[in-house]
């Protein structure tokens, strides 16, 4: 009888052990399965996000490429306008009096705006306490209005580089006025502010053109030829070697090498007592009143 009891007890213990083992195994398997699934899903999501990102980047690059190719005949370009607040007032103010005892130099950028390169420059200006002047091509303004608005709201000066970047010597009077008016209108539409400054394409202007456009004609005396070299070190070296008080530097914010070259030069020149100002700030600091009949190669 006692033997029988011991036998039943042993059997029961064995059964409990087996049941426990089965429950434990099921739990472990379930757990492993959950972990695997969640990893799998998150990997898939990452891949999907990355793919979407790549597609978006590709779309953006294609769009930019098309715009660059069609620069001269793209009156109507689809806009990449996103969420823009409608406050177009430039509330930016900086105390330029602190630059009074410094050498002044104006970095000017033609042919933009351009989202990637212009924004790279804007991202880095505060490092050098710098503001610059953009002479924008009118037919690009709506496409890159976010970028232009940002540049303006930061306190950079926005000037005109005409609507289609045509050689003004080859246009009749009506066409010249049209190039100027359309650009000034679109700049005002985006920034809310009139522009008074013009850089004629290729620096080509004359008495008749100046009378027609009725703007301040800003040329340059430091030509980096950045579009030709596309070499940031060469561009930076040219600026550093030729910098002088009142100088106006010609660059193009279409090229990353131009932006990098400008920033390298700022790094060096800031150690040599230079301040980086807009054309307007420079004239204010130097107490110069511009007129609309002169060509300004520098501000002295
Ligand atoms: Zn140009």
Short mmCIF file of C-alpha atoms and ligand atoms in Angstrom, two decimals:
data_model
loop_
_atom_site.label_atom_id
_atom_site.label_comp_id
_atom_site.label_asym_id
_atom_site.label_seq_id
_atom_site.Cartn_x
_atom_site.Cartn_y
_atom_site.Cartn_z
CA UNK A 1 0.00 0.00 0.00
CA UNK A 2 2.77 2.38 1.00
CA UNK A 3 4.72 1.47 -2.12
CA UNK A 4 1.68 2.24 -4.25
CA UNK A 5 1.31 5.66 -2.57
CA UNK A 6 4.96 6.51 -3.25
CA UNK A 7 4.52 5.43 -6.85
CA UNK A 8 1.46 7.72 -7.36
CA UNK A 9 3.30 10.64 -5.70
CA UNK A 10 6.31 10.17 -7.97
CA UNK A 11 4.07 9.96 -11.03
CA UNK A 12 2.26 13.16 -10.03
CA UNK A 13 5.53 15.00 -9.52
CA UNK A 14 6.71 13.86 -12.91
CA UNK A 15 3.49 15.06 -14.57
CA UNK A 16 3.71 18.47 -12.87
CA UNK A 17 7.31 18.79 -14.07
CA UNK A 18 6.30 17.92 -17.65
CA UNK A 19 3.40 20.42 -17.60
CA UNK A 20 5.67 23.13 -16.20
CA UNK A 21 8.25 22.42 -18.88
CA UNK A 22 5.62 22.63 -21.63
CA UNK A 23 4.21 25.93 -20.30
CA UNK A 24 7.74 27.34 -19.97
CA UNK A 25 8.68 26.26 -23.50
CA UNK A 26 5.51 27.79 -24.98
CA UNK A 27 6.15 31.06 -23.17
CA UNK A 28 9.77 31.22 -24.36
CA UNK A 29 8.77 30.45 -27.96
CA UNK A 30 6.07 33.10 -27.87
CA UNK A 31 8.48 35.65 -26.50
CA UNK A 32 11.13 34.88 -29.15
CA UNK A 33 8.49 35.15 -31.87
CA UNK A 34 7.36 38.59 -30.63
CA UNK A 35 10.90 39.93 -30.53
CA UNK A 36 11.60 38.64 -34.04
CA UNK A 37 8.40 40.15 -35.41
CA UNK A 38 8.99 43.57 -33.92
CA UNK A 39 12.55 43.61 -35.26
CA UNK A 40 11.33 42.56 -38.66
CA UNK A 41 8.66 45.27 -38.77
CA UNK A 42 10.97 48.03 -37.62
CA UNK A 43 13.54 46.99 -40.24
CA UNK A 44 10.86 47.12 -42.91
CA UNK A 45 9.70 50.54 -41.75
CA UNK A 46 13.26 51.84 -41.84
CA UNK A 47 13.68 50.51 -45.34
CA UNK A 48 10.41 52.09 -46.45
CA UNK A 49 11.37 55.43 -44.89
CA UNK A 50 14.81 55.31 -46.47
CA UNK A 51 13.29 54.50 -49.84
CA UNK A 52 10.82 57.37 -49.55
CA UNK A 53 13.67 59.66 -48.55
CA UNK A 54 15.72 58.54 -51.55
CA UNK A 55 12.79 59.06 -53.89
CA UNK A 56 12.17 62.53 -52.43
CA UNK A 57 15.84 63.45 -52.72
CA UNK A 58 15.93 62.16 -56.27
CA UNK A 59 12.80 64.16 -57.14
CA UNK A 60 14.34 67.27 -55.63
CA UNK A 61 17.62 66.77 -57.47
CA UNK A 62 15.80 66.20 -60.76
CA UNK A 63 13.74 69.31 -60.17
CA UNK A 64 16.85 71.37 -59.44
CA UNK A 65 18.65 70.00 -62.47
CA UNK A 66 15.71 70.85 -64.74
CA UNK A 67 15.57 74.34 -63.35
CA UNK A 68 19.30 74.86 -63.88
CA UNK A 69 19.00 73.59 -67.45
CA UNK A 70 15.95 75.74 -68.17
CA UNK A 71 17.19 78.83 -66.40
CA UNK A 72 16.68 81.05 -69.43
CA UNK A 73 13.25 79.95 -70.58
CA UNK A 74 11.40 78.90 -67.49
CA UNK A 75 8.93 81.67 -66.81
CA UNK A 76 6.58 79.21 -65.21
CA UNK A 77 8.28 76.70 -62.97
CA UNK A 78 6.32 74.60 -60.55
CA UNK A 79 6.95 75.84 -57.06
CA UNK A 80 8.42 73.80 -54.20
CA UNK A 81 6.52 76.08 -51.86
CA UNK A 82 5.90 74.45 -48.53
CA UNK A 83 4.46 75.86 -45.33
CA UNK A 84 5.45 79.46 -45.35
CA UNK A 85 4.16 81.90 -42.85
CA UNK A 86 2.95 85.07 -44.44
CA UNK A 87 4.92 87.35 -42.20
CA UNK A 88 7.31 88.83 -44.72
CA UNK A 89 8.66 91.57 -42.50
CA UNK A 90 12.36 91.50 -41.97
CA UNK A 91 12.62 92.05 -38.26
CA UNK A 92 16.30 91.30 -38.21
CA UNK A 93 18.44 94.02 -36.82
CA UNK A 94 22.09 93.90 -36.00
CA UNK A 95 24.33 96.46 -34.48
CA UNK A 96 26.71 97.35 -37.29
CA UNK A 97 28.40 100.07 -35.23
CA UNK A 98 30.66 97.42 -33.77
CA UNK A 99 32.19 97.06 -37.25
CA UNK A 100 33.22 100.72 -37.43
CA UNK A 101 36.89 100.09 -36.72
CA UNK A 102 37.08 96.99 -38.87
CA UNK A 103 37.97 96.49 -42.50
CA UNK A 104 34.75 95.87 -44.41
CA UNK A 105 34.24 93.43 -47.23
CA UNK A 106 31.07 92.45 -49.11
CA UNK A 107 30.53 88.88 -50.27
CA UNK A 108 28.01 88.89 -53.12
CA UNK A 109 26.37 85.80 -54.63
CA UNK A 110 24.81 85.81 -58.10
CA UNK A 111 22.54 83.47 -60.08
CA UNK A 112 20.64 81.90 -57.13
CA UNK A 113 18.70 81.22 -55.10
CA UNK A 114 19.39 77.50 -54.91
CA UNK A 115 18.09 75.39 -52.05
CA UNK A 116 21.06 73.22 -51.07
CA UNK A 117 23.98 75.57 -51.63
CA UNK A 118 22.32 78.84 -50.59
CA UNK A 119 21.07 77.22 -47.39
CA UNK A 120 24.51 75.81 -46.63
CA UNK A 121 25.84 79.35 -46.74
CA UNK A 122 22.97 80.67 -44.60
CA UNK A 123 23.60 77.89 -42.05
CA UNK A 124 27.15 79.14 -41.51
CA UNK A 125 26.89 82.94 -41.60
CA UNK A 126 26.36 83.42 -37.87
CA UNK A 127 29.68 81.71 -37.16
CA UNK A 128 31.43 84.68 -38.74
CA UNK A 129 28.91 87.34 -37.75
CA UNK A 130 28.42 87.74 -41.48
CA UNK A 131 25.65 88.97 -43.73
CA UNK A 132 25.95 88.92 -47.50
CA UNK A 133 24.23 90.18 -50.64
CA UNK A 134 22.31 87.92 -53.05
CA UNK A 135 21.67 89.06 -56.61
CA UNK A 136 18.93 86.66 -57.58
CA UNK A 137 17.64 85.57 -60.98
CA UNK A 138 13.95 86.45 -61.08
CA UNK A 139 12.78 83.25 -62.77
CA UNK A 140 14.20 81.19 -59.87
CA UNK A 141 12.62 83.16 -57.06
CA UNK A 142 9.24 81.42 -56.82
CA UNK A 143 10.82 77.99 -57.05
CA UNK A 144 13.14 78.75 -54.14
CA UNK A 145 10.98 81.19 -52.27
CA UNK A 146 11.54 79.46 -48.92
CA UNK A 147 15.28 79.92 -49.35
CA UNK A 148 15.00 83.53 -50.45
CA UNK A 149 12.66 84.34 -47.62
CA UNK A 150 15.05 82.78 -45.14
CA UNK A 151 17.98 84.76 -46.57
CA UNK A 152 15.99 87.98 -46.36
CA UNK A 153 14.65 87.34 -42.86
CA UNK A 154 18.18 86.70 -41.60
CA UNK A 155 19.14 90.22 -42.63
CA UNK A 156 20.93 89.52 -45.88
CA UNK A 157 20.45 91.99 -48.73
CA UNK A 158 18.44 90.85 -51.75
CA UNK A 159 19.26 92.44 -55.10
CA UNK A 160 18.20 91.79 -58.69
CA UNK A 161 20.20 89.95 -61.33
CA UNK A 162 17.35 90.37 -63.89
CA UNK A 163 14.60 87.89 -64.69
CA UNK A 164 16.24 85.68 -67.33
CA UNK A 165 19.93 86.50 -66.96
CA UNK A 166 20.09 87.97 -70.46
CA UNK A 167 22.83 90.25 -71.70
CA UNK A 168 21.13 93.64 -71.45
CA UNK A 169 23.17 94.94 -74.41
CA UNK A 170 21.19 92.57 -76.64
CA UNK A 171 17.72 93.67 -75.52
CA UNK A 172 15.56 96.60 -76.59
CA UNK A 173 14.34 99.14 -74.06
CA UNK A 174 11.01 97.43 -73.43
CA UNK A 175 12.67 94.09 -72.85
CA UNK A 176 15.15 95.66 -70.41
CA UNK A 177 12.35 97.27 -68.41
CA UNK A 178 10.46 93.97 -68.45
CA UNK A 179 13.50 92.07 -67.09
CA UNK A 180 13.83 94.55 -64.25
CA UNK A 181 10.16 94.95 -63.39
CA UNK A 182 9.32 91.25 -63.33
CA UNK A 183 12.26 90.55 -61.01
CA UNK A 184 11.50 93.40 -58.66
CA UNK A 185 7.85 92.33 -58.52
CA UNK A 186 8.61 88.73 -57.63
CA UNK A 187 11.19 89.73 -55.00
CA UNK A 188 8.62 92.05 -53.43
CA UNK A 189 6.00 89.30 -53.55
CA UNK A 190 8.25 86.92 -51.61
CA UNK A 191 10.09 89.25 -49.23
CA UNK A 192 7.53 92.03 -48.96
CA UNK A 193 10.28 94.52 -49.66
CA UNK A 194 11.39 96.55 -52.68
CA UNK A 195 14.89 96.00 -53.96
CA UNK A 196 17.02 98.93 -55.03
CA UNK A 197 20.16 97.07 -56.02
CA UNK A 198 20.97 95.60 -59.43
CA UNK A 199 23.80 93.50 -60.73
CA UNK A 200 23.48 93.48 -64.51
CA UNK A 201 24.40 90.07 -65.99
CA UNK A 202 28.05 89.95 -67.13
CA UNK A 203 28.43 93.44 -65.65
CA UNK A 204 27.00 94.86 -68.88
CA UNK A 205 25.39 98.22 -68.43
CA UNK A 206 25.54 101.70 -69.94
CA UNK A 207 24.00 105.11 -69.52
CA UNK A 208 20.78 104.21 -71.33
CA UNK A 209 20.33 100.98 -69.33
CA UNK A 210 20.99 102.81 -66.07
CA UNK A 211 18.35 105.40 -66.92
CA UNK A 212 15.84 102.67 -67.76
CA UNK A 213 16.41 100.51 -64.69
CA UNK A 214 16.71 103.33 -62.15
CA UNK A 215 18.52 101.17 -59.55
CA UNK A 216 21.92 101.15 -57.82
CA UNK A 217 24.38 99.32 -60.09
CA UNK A 218 26.62 97.09 -58.01
CA UNK A 219 29.53 95.49 -59.86
CA UNK A 220 32.64 93.96 -58.25
CA UNK A 221 36.39 94.37 -57.96
CA UNK A 222 37.24 90.87 -56.68
CA UNK A 223 36.35 88.24 -59.27
CA UNK A 224 36.93 84.76 -57.86
CA UNK A 225 35.99 83.05 -61.18
CA UNK A 226 34.45 80.42 -58.94
CA UNK A 227 32.22 79.07 -61.75
CA UNK A 228 35.34 78.19 -63.72
CA UNK A 229 37.60 76.70 -61.05
CA UNK A 230 35.06 75.03 -58.77
CA UNK A 231 37.92 74.62 -56.27
CA UNK A 232 37.23 75.82 -52.74
CA UNK A 233 40.91 76.26 -51.85
CA UNK A 234 41.68 78.29 -54.97
CA UNK A 235 38.59 80.46 -54.38
CA UNK A 236 39.47 81.01 -50.71
CA UNK A 237 43.11 81.82 -51.55
CA UNK A 238 42.09 84.38 -54.17
CA UNK A 239 39.81 86.15 -51.69
CA UNK A 240 42.35 86.08 -48.85
CA UNK A 241 45.22 87.29 -51.08
CA UNK A 242 43.21 90.13 -52.66
CA UNK A 243 40.91 91.23 -49.83
CA UNK A 244 40.81 94.95 -49.09
CA UNK A 245 38.63 97.39 -47.21
CA UNK A 246 35.54 98.27 -49.26
CA UNK A 247 36.00 95.33 -51.63
CA UNK A 248 33.09 93.60 -53.38
CA UNK A 249 33.59 89.87 -54.02
CA UNK A 250 31.81 88.13 -56.91
CA UNK A 251 30.67 84.56 -56.23
CA UNK A 252 27.81 82.30 -57.32
CA UNK A 253 25.70 80.38 -54.83
CA UNK A 254 24.98 77.61 -57.34
CA UNK A 255 28.17 75.75 -56.49
CA UNK A 256 29.12 74.09 -53.23
CA UNK A 257 32.79 74.88 -53.89
CA UNK A 258 31.90 78.58 -53.97
CA UNK A 259 30.15 78.35 -50.60
CA UNK A 260 33.00 76.34 -49.05
CA UNK A 261 35.59 78.72 -50.51
CA UNK A 262 33.72 81.75 -49.14
CA UNK A 263 33.48 80.18 -45.68
CA UNK A 264 37.18 79.26 -45.65
CA UNK A 265 38.01 82.85 -46.59
CA UNK A 266 35.73 84.20 -43.85
CA UNK A 267 37.48 81.99 -41.32
CA UNK A 268 40.86 83.47 -42.25
CA UNK A 269 39.79 87.09 -42.85
CA UNK A 270 37.92 87.28 -39.54
CA UNK A 271 41.31 86.75 -37.85
CA UNK A 272 42.69 89.66 -39.87
CA UNK A 273 40.21 92.29 -38.69
CA UNK A 274 37.56 91.99 -41.39
CA UNK A 275 33.80 92.26 -40.95
CA UNK A 276 31.45 90.76 -43.53
CA UNK A 277 28.67 93.12 -44.43
CA UNK A 278 25.97 93.63 -47.05
CA UNK A 279 26.33 96.35 -49.68
CA UNK A 280 23.77 98.42 -47.80
CA UNK A 281 25.56 98.01 -44.47
CA UNK A 282 28.83 98.94 -46.12
CA UNK A 283 27.47 102.19 -47.56
CA UNK A 284 25.90 103.08 -44.20
CA UNK A 285 29.12 102.41 -42.30
CA UNK A 286 31.18 104.38 -44.79
CA UNK A 287 28.68 107.21 -44.88
CA UNK A 288 28.29 106.96 -48.65
CA UNK A 289 25.10 107.84 -50.49
CA UNK A 290 24.80 105.83 -53.68
CA UNK A 291 23.46 107.28 -56.89
CA UNK A 292 21.78 105.50 -59.76
CA UNK A 293 24.05 106.73 -62.52
CA UNK A 294 27.35 105.25 -61.28
CA UNK A 295 28.86 101.79 -61.43
CA UNK A 296 30.08 100.65 -58.03
CA UNK A 297 33.03 98.26 -58.22
CA UNK A 298 33.75 98.80 -54.54
CA UNK A 299 32.53 101.08 -51.76
CA UNK A 300 35.18 103.53 -50.66
ZN1 LIG B 1 25.14 85.89 -63.38
#
